[in-house]
């Protein structure tokens, strides 16, 4: 579904992403982890079209999408959420969902809101939603577009333990619909519960890849997070 081959990107001489490759199969959940500054967000931005790589290629569903505009990439079925949610606060939940998709009917949108548990909030102003519900609204605006693959950028950030359990179930239900997912996350329990495979980045490079259990026991991964022993 997604192929990233030898992608690199530098900013003022600093290589934020350095020769990174990855493959994600249809219906798979890939967890992307690493310490702050590892290059995860830059890699996400390259895949989603917000940043053009200096070298390398990105293919989605068999088609080269390297350098295409984000809206073109989204029209092909590859969407992303953002860590910082910014709904239109003075608009209702339903209006927020319809803004990017004028061709969608209210009934289609209500189906997605029902799936997310937000059907009863359809007429509420978005600014009055709780923080977890605002995150669901962000996710809903992606789901209503019938995505093939979703890039989830720290969807669990800021959630309490019970909310994290709820979101684990929600992401599993989304994946069960055949939607492929790549998630960037710092909460290891969330990553371990959801990911079929985990890839680890540090200082712009891929340093490990495998099952959650293999990766989280890898000495190189522990060193990247905790540092070398004195």
mmCIF file of C-alpha atoms in Angstrom:
data_model
loop_
_atom_site.group_PDB
_atom_site.id
_atom_site.type_symbol
_atom_site.label_atom_id
_atom_site.label_comp_id
_atom_site.label_asym_id
_atom_site.label_seq_id
_atom_site.Cartn_x
_atom_site.Cartn_y
_atom_site.Cartn_z
ATOM 1 C CA UNK A 1 0.000 0.000 0.000
ATOM 2 C CA UNK A 2 2.819 2.422 0.927
ATOM 3 C CA UNK A 3 6.465 2.252 -0.174
ATOM 4 C CA UNK A 4 9.106 4.735 0.935
ATOM 5 C CA UNK A 5 12.463 4.162 -0.759
ATOM 6 C CA UNK A 6 15.703 5.857 0.345
ATOM 7 C CA UNK A 7 14.095 9.144 1.363
ATOM 8 C CA UNK A 8 16.287 11.955 2.723
ATOM 9 C CA UNK A 9 15.649 15.551 3.754
ATOM 10 C CA UNK A 10 18.042 18.183 5.111
ATOM 11 C CA UNK A 11 17.366 21.540 6.746
ATOM 12 C CA UNK A 12 20.330 23.953 6.793
ATOM 13 C CA UNK A 13 22.757 21.081 6.507
ATOM 14 C CA UNK A 14 21.113 18.946 9.195
ATOM 15 C CA UNK A 15 19.741 15.645 7.877
ATOM 16 C CA UNK A 16 16.334 15.304 9.496
ATOM 17 C CA UNK A 17 15.641 12.136 7.486
ATOM 18 C CA UNK A 18 18.556 10.079 6.209
ATOM 19 C CA UNK A 19 18.033 7.293 3.640
ATOM 20 C CA UNK A 20 14.843 5.930 5.229
ATOM 21 C CA UNK A 21 12.873 3.137 3.576
ATOM 22 C CA UNK A 22 9.688 1.427 4.724
ATOM 23 C CA UNK A 23 6.861 -0.701 3.355
ATOM 24 C CA UNK A 24 3.323 -0.947 4.696
ATOM 25 C CA UNK A 25 0.981 -3.692 3.509
ATOM 26 C CA UNK A 26 -2.739 -3.246 2.901
ATOM 27 C CA UNK A 27 -4.664 -3.468 6.177
ATOM 28 C CA UNK A 28 -1.540 -3.269 8.328
ATOM 29 C CA UNK A 29 -0.907 -1.013 11.328
ATOM 30 C CA UNK A 30 2.692 0.228 11.456
ATOM 31 C CA UNK A 31 3.884 2.035 14.569
ATOM 32 C CA UNK A 32 6.592 4.668 14.021
ATOM 33 C CA UNK A 33 8.469 5.554 17.204
ATOM 34 C CA UNK A 34 11.646 7.316 18.262
ATOM 35 C CA UNK A 35 12.863 10.039 20.620
ATOM 36 C CA UNK A 36 12.145 13.710 19.977
ATOM 37 C CA UNK A 37 14.074 14.946 16.957
ATOM 38 C CA UNK A 38 14.282 11.480 15.404
ATOM 39 C CA UNK A 39 12.726 12.655 12.115
ATOM 40 C CA UNK A 40 9.288 11.055 12.468
ATOM 41 C CA UNK A 41 7.253 14.182 11.752
ATOM 42 C CA UNK A 42 9.466 15.138 8.809
ATOM 43 C CA UNK A 43 8.949 11.667 7.347
ATOM 44 C CA UNK A 44 5.168 12.026 7.836
ATOM 45 C CA UNK A 45 5.248 15.402 6.107
ATOM 46 C CA UNK A 46 7.167 13.935 3.157
ATOM 47 C CA UNK A 47 4.659 11.092 2.765
ATOM 48 C CA UNK A 48 1.687 13.474 3.017
ATOM 49 C CA UNK A 49 3.189 15.913 0.503
ATOM 50 C CA UNK A 50 3.845 18.858 2.820
ATOM 51 C CA UNK A 51 7.604 18.552 2.265
ATOM 52 C CA UNK A 52 9.446 17.481 -0.882
ATOM 53 C CA UNK A 53 12.358 15.110 -0.168
ATOM 54 C CA UNK A 54 15.878 15.895 -1.356
ATOM 55 C CA UNK A 55 16.149 12.336 -2.624
ATOM 56 C CA UNK A 56 14.195 9.102 -2.636
ATOM 57 C CA UNK A 57 10.712 8.125 -3.716
ATOM 58 C CA UNK A 58 7.279 7.577 -2.172
ATOM 59 C CA UNK A 59 4.751 5.249 -3.815
ATOM 60 C CA UNK A 60 1.152 4.876 -2.700
ATOM 61 C CA UNK A 61 -1.066 2.091 -3.990
ATOM 62 C CA UNK A 62 1.445 1.461 -6.786
ATOM 63 C CA UNK A 63 1.676 5.087 -7.920
ATOM 64 C CA UNK A 64 4.581 7.497 -7.416
ATOM 65 C CA UNK A 65 3.357 10.424 -5.296
ATOM 66 C CA UNK A 66 6.716 12.043 -4.483
ATOM 67 C CA UNK A 67 6.366 15.825 -4.540
ATOM 68 C CA UNK A 68 2.623 15.892 -5.264
ATOM 69 C CA UNK A 69 0.557 18.520 -3.442
ATOM 70 C CA UNK A 70 -1.150 17.372 -0.193
ATOM 71 C CA UNK A 71 -4.654 17.796 -1.642
ATOM 72 C CA UNK A 72 -3.758 15.616 -4.637
ATOM 73 C CA UNK A 73 -2.323 12.932 -2.373
ATOM 74 C CA UNK A 74 -5.431 13.106 -0.173
ATOM 75 C CA UNK A 75 -7.664 12.694 -3.228
ATOM 76 C CA UNK A 76 -5.921 9.358 -3.873
ATOM 77 C CA UNK A 77 -6.939 8.080 -0.434
ATOM 78 C CA UNK A 78 -3.921 8.922 1.761
ATOM 79 C CA UNK A 79 -4.904 11.201 4.646
ATOM 80 C CA UNK A 80 -3.381 12.371 7.902
ATOM 81 C CA UNK A 81 -4.485 13.725 11.251
ATOM 82 C CA UNK A 82 -2.585 16.382 13.176
ATOM 83 C CA UNK A 83 -1.336 16.309 16.740
ATOM 84 C CA UNK A 84 -2.765 19.762 17.471
ATOM 85 C CA UNK A 85 -6.488 19.757 16.686
ATOM 86 C CA UNK A 86 -7.994 23.002 15.422
ATOM 87 C CA UNK A 87 -11.722 22.667 14.776
ATOM 88 C CA UNK A 88 -13.807 25.640 13.671
ATOM 89 C CA UNK A 89 -14.974 26.485 17.174
ATOM 90 C CA UNK A 90 -17.979 28.615 16.259
ATOM 91 C CA UNK A 91 -19.363 25.990 13.888
ATOM 92 C CA UNK A 92 -21.265 22.874 14.891
ATOM 93 C CA UNK A 93 -19.735 19.411 14.826
ATOM 94 C CA UNK A 94 -21.803 18.547 11.746
ATOM 95 C CA UNK A 95 -20.733 21.757 9.961
ATOM 96 C CA UNK A 96 -17.082 21.018 10.787
ATOM 97 C CA UNK A 97 -17.429 17.620 9.138
ATOM 98 C CA UNK A 98 -19.045 19.060 6.012
ATOM 99 C CA UNK A 99 -16.566 21.913 5.434
ATOM 100 C CA UNK A 100 -13.992 19.906 3.421
ATOM 101 C CA UNK A 101 -16.575 17.693 1.715
ATOM 102 C CA UNK A 102 -19.347 19.638 0.048
ATOM 103 C CA UNK A 103 -20.307 16.550 -1.968
ATOM 104 C CA UNK A 104 -21.101 14.517 1.164
ATOM 105 C CA UNK A 105 -24.663 14.261 2.447
ATOM 106 C CA UNK A 106 -25.576 14.896 6.064
ATOM 107 C CA UNK A 107 -26.630 11.247 6.392
ATOM 108 C CA UNK A 108 -23.159 10.040 5.322
ATOM 109 C CA UNK A 109 -21.566 12.335 7.880
ATOM 110 C CA UNK A 110 -23.991 11.248 10.599
ATOM 111 C CA UNK A 111 -22.964 7.617 9.994
ATOM 112 C CA UNK A 112 -19.352 8.562 10.725
ATOM 113 C CA UNK A 113 -20.354 10.576 13.799
ATOM 114 C CA UNK A 114 -22.338 7.582 15.051
ATOM 115 C CA UNK A 115 -19.304 5.334 14.526
ATOM 116 C CA UNK A 116 -17.209 7.762 16.592
ATOM 117 C CA UNK A 117 -19.815 8.149 19.319
ATOM 118 C CA UNK A 118 -20.416 11.805 18.419
ATOM 119 C CA UNK A 119 -23.880 11.539 16.861
ATOM 120 C CA UNK A 120 -25.458 13.193 19.909
ATOM 121 C CA UNK A 121 -23.049 16.130 19.547
ATOM 122 C CA UNK A 122 -23.848 16.898 15.896
ATOM 123 C CA UNK A 123 -25.488 20.249 16.715
ATOM 124 C CA UNK A 124 -23.029 21.256 19.448
ATOM 125 C CA UNK A 125 -20.452 23.960 18.812
ATOM 126 C CA UNK A 126 -17.065 22.332 18.251
ATOM 127 C CA UNK A 127 -15.446 24.554 20.898
ATOM 128 C CA UNK A 128 -17.715 22.997 23.539
ATOM 129 C CA UNK A 129 -16.482 19.457 22.886
ATOM 130 C CA UNK A 130 -14.126 17.807 25.348
ATOM 131 C CA UNK A 131 -10.519 17.433 24.231
ATOM 132 C CA UNK A 132 -10.898 13.690 23.441
ATOM 133 C CA UNK A 133 -14.040 14.442 21.421
ATOM 134 C CA UNK A 134 -12.254 17.191 19.489
ATOM 135 C CA UNK A 135 -9.666 14.564 18.560
ATOM 136 C CA UNK A 136 -12.476 12.309 17.366
ATOM 137 C CA UNK A 137 -13.801 15.182 15.251
ATOM 138 C CA UNK A 138 -10.347 15.535 13.663
ATOM 139 C CA UNK A 139 -10.401 11.819 12.921
ATOM 140 C CA UNK A 140 -13.970 12.005 11.636
ATOM 141 C CA UNK A 141 -13.063 14.578 8.992
ATOM 142 C CA UNK A 142 -10.602 12.002 7.659
ATOM 143 C CA UNK A 143 -12.978 9.032 7.853
ATOM 144 C CA UNK A 144 -15.757 10.772 5.929
ATOM 145 C CA UNK A 145 -13.431 10.903 2.915
ATOM 146 C CA UNK A 146 -13.276 7.068 2.699
ATOM 147 C CA UNK A 147 -9.482 6.840 3.141
ATOM 148 C CA UNK A 148 -7.349 3.883 2.120
ATOM 149 C CA UNK A 149 -4.507 4.819 4.486
ATOM 150 C CA UNK A 150 -4.387 7.171 7.473
ATOM 151 C CA UNK A 151 -1.282 8.729 9.002
ATOM 152 C CA UNK A 152 -2.092 9.234 12.698
ATOM 153 C CA UNK A 153 0.105 11.892 14.313
ATOM 154 C CA UNK A 154 0.140 11.333 18.104
ATOM 155 C CA UNK A 155 -3.594 10.686 18.292
ATOM 156 C CA UNK A 156 -3.233 9.525 21.932
ATOM 157 C CA UNK A 157 -1.315 12.599 23.077
ATOM 158 C CA UNK A 158 -2.991 14.314 26.027
ATOM 159 C CA UNK A 159 -5.426 11.470 26.752
ATOM 160 C CA UNK A 160 -5.807 9.866 30.169
ATOM 161 C CA UNK A 161 -5.477 6.064 30.636
ATOM 162 C CA UNK A 162 -9.200 5.303 30.247
ATOM 163 C CA UNK A 163 -9.400 7.492 27.132
ATOM 164 C CA UNK A 164 -6.366 5.699 25.694
ATOM 165 C CA UNK A 165 -8.163 2.351 26.121
ATOM 166 C CA UNK A 166 -11.170 3.810 24.283
ATOM 167 C CA UNK A 167 -8.965 5.057 21.426
ATOM 168 C CA UNK A 168 -7.203 1.690 21.119
ATOM 169 C CA UNK A 169 -10.612 0.113 20.530
ATOM 170 C CA UNK A 170 -11.555 2.882 18.082
ATOM 171 C CA UNK A 171 -8.377 2.478 15.995
ATOM 172 C CA UNK A 172 -8.863 -1.304 15.932
ATOM 173 C CA UNK A 173 -12.416 -0.821 14.621
ATOM 174 C CA UNK A 174 -11.161 1.566 11.930
ATOM 175 C CA UNK A 175 -8.472 -0.931 10.903
ATOM 176 C CA UNK A 176 -11.077 -3.732 10.827
ATOM 177 C CA UNK A 177 -12.767 -1.834 7.992
ATOM 178 C CA UNK A 178 -9.675 -2.495 5.853
ATOM 179 C CA UNK A 179 -8.057 0.898 6.408
ATOM 180 C CA UNK A 180 -4.260 0.827 6.584
ATOM 181 C CA UNK A 181 -2.721 2.890 9.397
ATOM 182 C CA UNK A 182 0.705 4.361 10.135
ATOM 183 C CA UNK A 183 0.884 5.933 13.576
ATOM 184 C CA UNK A 184 3.477 8.129 15.241
ATOM 185 C CA UNK A 185 3.196 7.881 19.000
ATOM 186 C CA UNK A 186 5.206 8.265 22.212
ATOM 187 C CA UNK A 187 2.858 6.231 24.424
ATOM 188 C CA UNK A 188 4.384 2.755 24.235
ATOM 189 C CA UNK A 189 1.345 0.911 25.564
ATOM 190 C CA UNK A 190 -0.718 2.421 22.745
ATOM 191 C CA UNK A 191 1.887 1.422 20.146
ATOM 192 C CA UNK A 192 2.288 -2.107 21.507
ATOM 193 C CA UNK A 193 -1.468 -2.779 21.654
ATOM 194 C CA UNK A 194 -2.147 -1.609 18.108
ATOM 195 C CA UNK A 195 0.887 -2.158 15.902
ATOM 196 C CA UNK A 196 1.432 -5.252 13.776
ATOM 197 C CA UNK A 197 4.982 -3.995 13.215
ATOM 198 C CA UNK A 198 7.039 -1.188 14.739
ATOM 199 C CA UNK A 199 9.758 0.890 13.088
ATOM 200 C CA UNK A 200 12.160 2.978 15.163
ATOM 201 C CA UNK A 201 13.948 6.142 14.036
ATOM 202 C CA UNK A 202 16.795 7.981 15.730
ATOM 203 C CA UNK A 203 18.720 10.989 14.419
ATOM 204 C CA UNK A 204 17.014 10.694 11.031
ATOM 205 C CA UNK A 205 17.793 7.023 10.438
ATOM 206 C CA UNK A 206 15.850 3.788 10.799
ATOM 207 C CA UNK A 207 17.555 1.816 13.584
ATOM 208 C CA UNK A 208 15.138 -1.076 14.152
ATOM 209 C CA UNK A 209 12.053 -2.748 12.723
ATOM 210 C CA UNK A 210 10.025 -5.794 13.736
ATOM 211 C CA UNK A 211 7.271 -6.947 16.067
ATOM 212 C CA UNK A 212 6.517 -4.679 19.054
ATOM 213 C CA UNK A 213 8.067 -7.219 21.425
ATOM 214 C CA UNK A 214 11.272 -7.519 19.367
ATOM 215 C CA UNK A 215 11.712 -3.801 18.883
ATOM 216 C CA UNK A 216 11.034 -2.751 22.479
ATOM 217 C CA UNK A 217 13.638 -5.259 23.694
ATOM 218 C CA UNK A 218 16.289 -4.130 21.171
ATOM 219 C CA UNK A 219 19.401 -2.680 22.914
ATOM 220 C CA UNK A 220 19.794 -0.068 20.155
ATOM 221 C CA UNK A 221 16.252 1.154 20.803
ATOM 222 C CA UNK A 222 16.804 1.319 24.560
ATOM 223 C CA UNK A 223 20.005 3.280 23.982
ATOM 224 C CA UNK A 224 18.206 5.742 21.669
ATOM 225 C CA UNK A 225 15.605 6.450 24.356
ATOM 226 C CA UNK A 226 17.687 6.174 27.538
ATOM 227 C CA UNK A 227 21.242 6.961 26.394
ATOM 228 C CA UNK A 228 24.489 5.067 26.803
ATOM 229 C CA UNK A 229 25.592 3.896 30.229
ATOM 230 C CA UNK A 230 28.312 6.060 31.753
#
